[in-house]
């Protein structure tokens, strides 16, 4: 084979056969995608702050609502971007928000009360992020079989 890849004959240009594996590291990221990831990071911070307030205000129902919103954010990030990086972007914003809110001030004030509910919110949200980040990708329309050679 004289420098061709696949059946289309494109030599690594991302032609008709689609992008070449590893080409993301070679080319510059698109500004639209970078803005989408930044928006997901900010949305993650907003959901983290809101969830921190809600889970403490209405204990049993607020905790469930905060966890549902967190899981919906991570799953929506996966569906919107189609990549695990979308989930990671929203998870970074969410985690930074709850870590900053969990640190107490010198006066002794803290956003999270003592008890099991804040721990369930933090660990449950982290588990939802990991679950969504490791979910299998949806099959692409018009794609071939999932196995090589089959």
CSV table of C-alpha atoms in Angstrom, one decimal:
chain,number,residue,atom,x,y,z
A,1,UNK,CA,0.0,0.0,0.0
A,2,UNK,CA,1.6,3.2,-1.1
A,3,UNK,CA,0.5,5.7,1.6
A,4,UNK,CA,-3.2,5.2,1.3
A,5,UNK,CA,-5.6,4.5,4.1
A,6,UNK,CA,-8.9,2.7,3.7
A,7,UNK,CA,-10.8,2.2,0.5
A,8,UNK,CA,-11.1,5.9,-0.4
A,9,UNK,CA,-7.5,6.5,-1.1
A,10,UNK,CA,-7.2,9.6,1.1
A,11,UNK,CA,-3.8,9.9,2.6
A,12,UNK,CA,-4.6,11.4,6.0
A,13,UNK,CA,-6.4,14.5,4.9
A,14,UNK,CA,-9.7,13.6,6.6
A,15,UNK,CA,-11.4,13.2,3.2
A,16,UNK,CA,-14.3,11.0,2.3
A,17,UNK,CA,-13.4,8.3,4.7
A,18,UNK,CA,-13.7,10.8,7.7
A,19,UNK,CA,-11.1,12.1,10.0
A,20,UNK,CA,-8.0,10.1,10.5
A,21,UNK,CA,-7.5,8.7,14.1
A,22,UNK,CA,-5.2,11.0,16.0
A,23,UNK,CA,-5.9,13.9,13.7
A,24,UNK,CA,-7.4,15.9,16.6
A,25,UNK,CA,-4.0,16.2,18.1
A,26,UNK,CA,-2.6,17.6,14.8
A,27,UNK,CA,-5.2,20.2,13.8
A,28,UNK,CA,-6.3,23.2,15.8
A,29,UNK,CA,-9.7,22.9,17.6
A,30,UNK,CA,-12.7,24.7,16.2
A,31,UNK,CA,-13.8,27.9,18.0
A,32,UNK,CA,-17.4,26.7,18.1
A,33,UNK,CA,-16.5,23.5,19.9
A,34,UNK,CA,-14.3,25.3,22.4
A,35,UNK,CA,-17.1,27.7,23.2
A,36,UNK,CA,-19.5,24.8,23.6
A,37,UNK,CA,-17.1,23.2,26.1
A,38,UNK,CA,-16.7,26.5,28.0
A,39,UNK,CA,-20.5,26.9,28.1
A,40,UNK,CA,-20.9,23.4,29.5
A,41,UNK,CA,-18.3,24.2,32.1
A,42,UNK,CA,-20.2,27.3,33.2
A,43,UNK,CA,-23.5,25.4,33.1
A,44,UNK,CA,-21.9,22.7,35.3
A,45,UNK,CA,-21.0,25.4,37.8
A,46,UNK,CA,-24.5,26.8,37.8
A,47,UNK,CA,-26.0,23.3,38.4
A,48,UNK,CA,-23.5,22.7,41.1
A,49,UNK,CA,-24.3,25.9,43.0
A,50,UNK,CA,-28.1,25.4,42.5
A,51,UNK,CA,-27.9,21.8,43.6
A,52,UNK,CA,-25.9,22.8,46.7
A,53,UNK,CA,-28.7,25.2,47.7
A,54,UNK,CA,-31.6,22.9,46.8
A,55,UNK,CA,-30.2,19.7,48.5
A,56,UNK,CA,-29.9,21.6,51.8
A,57,UNK,CA,-33.2,23.4,51.6
A,58,UNK,CA,-35.6,20.6,51.1
A,59,UNK,CA,-33.8,17.5,52.5
A,60,UNK,CA,-35.3,14.4,51.0
A,61,UNK,CA,-36.9,15.9,47.9
A,62,UNK,CA,-34.3,18.5,47.3
A,63,UNK,CA,-31.5,16.0,47.4
A,64,UNK,CA,-33.3,13.8,44.8
A,65,UNK,CA,-34.0,16.9,42.6
A,66,UNK,CA,-30.3,18.0,42.8
A,67,UNK,CA,-29.0,14.6,41.9
A,68,UNK,CA,-31.5,14.3,39.0
A,69,UNK,CA,-30.5,17.7,37.7
A,70,UNK,CA,-26.8,16.8,37.9
A,71,UNK,CA,-27.3,13.5,36.1
A,72,UNK,CA,-29.4,15.3,33.4
A,73,UNK,CA,-26.6,17.8,33.0
A,74,UNK,CA,-24.0,15.1,32.4
A,75,UNK,CA,-26.2,13.0,30.1
A,76,UNK,CA,-27.2,16.1,28.2
A,77,UNK,CA,-23.6,17.0,27.8
A,78,UNK,CA,-22.8,13.6,26.4
A,79,UNK,CA,-25.7,13.7,23.9
A,80,UNK,CA,-25.0,17.3,22.9
A,81,UNK,CA,-21.3,16.9,22.1
A,82,UNK,CA,-21.2,13.1,21.5
A,83,UNK,CA,-17.9,12.9,23.4
A,84,UNK,CA,-16.7,12.2,26.8
A,85,UNK,CA,-15.0,15.5,26.8
A,86,UNK,CA,-18.4,17.2,27.0
A,87,UNK,CA,-19.2,15.3,30.1
A,88,UNK,CA,-15.8,16.1,31.5
A,89,UNK,CA,-16.3,19.8,30.8
A,90,UNK,CA,-19.5,20.0,32.7
A,91,UNK,CA,-18.2,17.8,35.5
A,92,UNK,CA,-15.2,20.1,36.0
A,93,UNK,CA,-17.5,23.1,36.4
A,94,UNK,CA,-19.8,21.2,38.7
A,95,UNK,CA,-16.9,19.8,40.9
A,96,UNK,CA,-15.2,23.2,41.1
A,97,UNK,CA,-18.4,24.8,42.3
A,98,UNK,CA,-19.2,22.3,45.0
A,99,UNK,CA,-15.6,22.2,46.2
A,100,UNK,CA,-15.5,26.0,46.5
A,101,UNK,CA,-18.8,26.0,48.3
A,102,UNK,CA,-17.8,23.1,50.7
A,103,UNK,CA,-14.8,25.0,52.0
A,104,UNK,CA,-15.7,26.8,55.1
A,105,UNK,CA,-14.8,30.4,55.9
A,106,UNK,CA,-12.6,31.4,58.8
A,107,UNK,CA,-15.8,32.5,60.7
A,108,UNK,CA,-17.0,29.0,60.6
A,109,UNK,CA,-19.7,29.5,57.9
A,110,UNK,CA,-20.1,26.9,55.2
A,111,UNK,CA,-22.5,26.3,52.4
A,112,UNK,CA,-22.9,22.6,53.2
A,113,UNK,CA,-24.4,21.5,56.5
A,114,UNK,CA,-23.0,18.6,58.4
A,115,UNK,CA,-24.7,15.3,57.8
A,116,UNK,CA,-25.1,12.6,55.2
A,117,UNK,CA,-27.0,14.6,52.5
A,118,UNK,CA,-24.1,16.7,51.2
A,119,UNK,CA,-22.0,13.6,51.0
A,120,UNK,CA,-24.6,11.8,49.1
A,121,UNK,CA,-24.9,14.8,46.7
A,122,UNK,CA,-21.2,15.0,46.1
A,123,UNK,CA,-20.6,11.3,45.7
A,124,UNK,CA,-23.8,10.7,43.8
A,125,UNK,CA,-22.9,13.5,41.4
A,126,UNK,CA,-19.4,12.2,40.9
A,127,UNK,CA,-20.8,8.7,40.2
A,128,UNK,CA,-23.2,10.2,37.7
A,129,UNK,CA,-20.4,11.9,35.9
A,130,UNK,CA,-18.3,8.7,35.7
A,131,UNK,CA,-21.3,6.7,34.5
A,132,UNK,CA,-22.1,9.2,31.7
A,133,UNK,CA,-18.5,9.5,30.7
A,134,UNK,CA,-18.1,5.8,30.4
A,135,UNK,CA,-21.4,5.1,28.6
A,136,UNK,CA,-21.0,3.5,25.2
A,137,UNK,CA,-21.4,5.8,22.3
A,138,UNK,CA,-24.6,5.7,20.2
A,139,UNK,CA,-24.2,4.1,16.7
A,140,UNK,CA,-23.8,6.6,14.0
A,141,UNK,CA,-26.4,6.7,11.2
A,142,UNK,CA,-25.2,4.9,8.1
A,143,UNK,CA,-22.3,3.3,10.0
A,144,UNK,CA,-21.0,-0.1,9.3
A,145,UNK,CA,-20.9,-3.1,11.6
A,146,UNK,CA,-19.5,-2.5,15.1
A,147,UNK,CA,-16.9,-5.3,14.8
A,148,UNK,CA,-13.9,-5.2,12.5
A,149,UNK,CA,-14.0,-7.6,9.7
A,150,UNK,CA,-17.7,-8.4,10.2
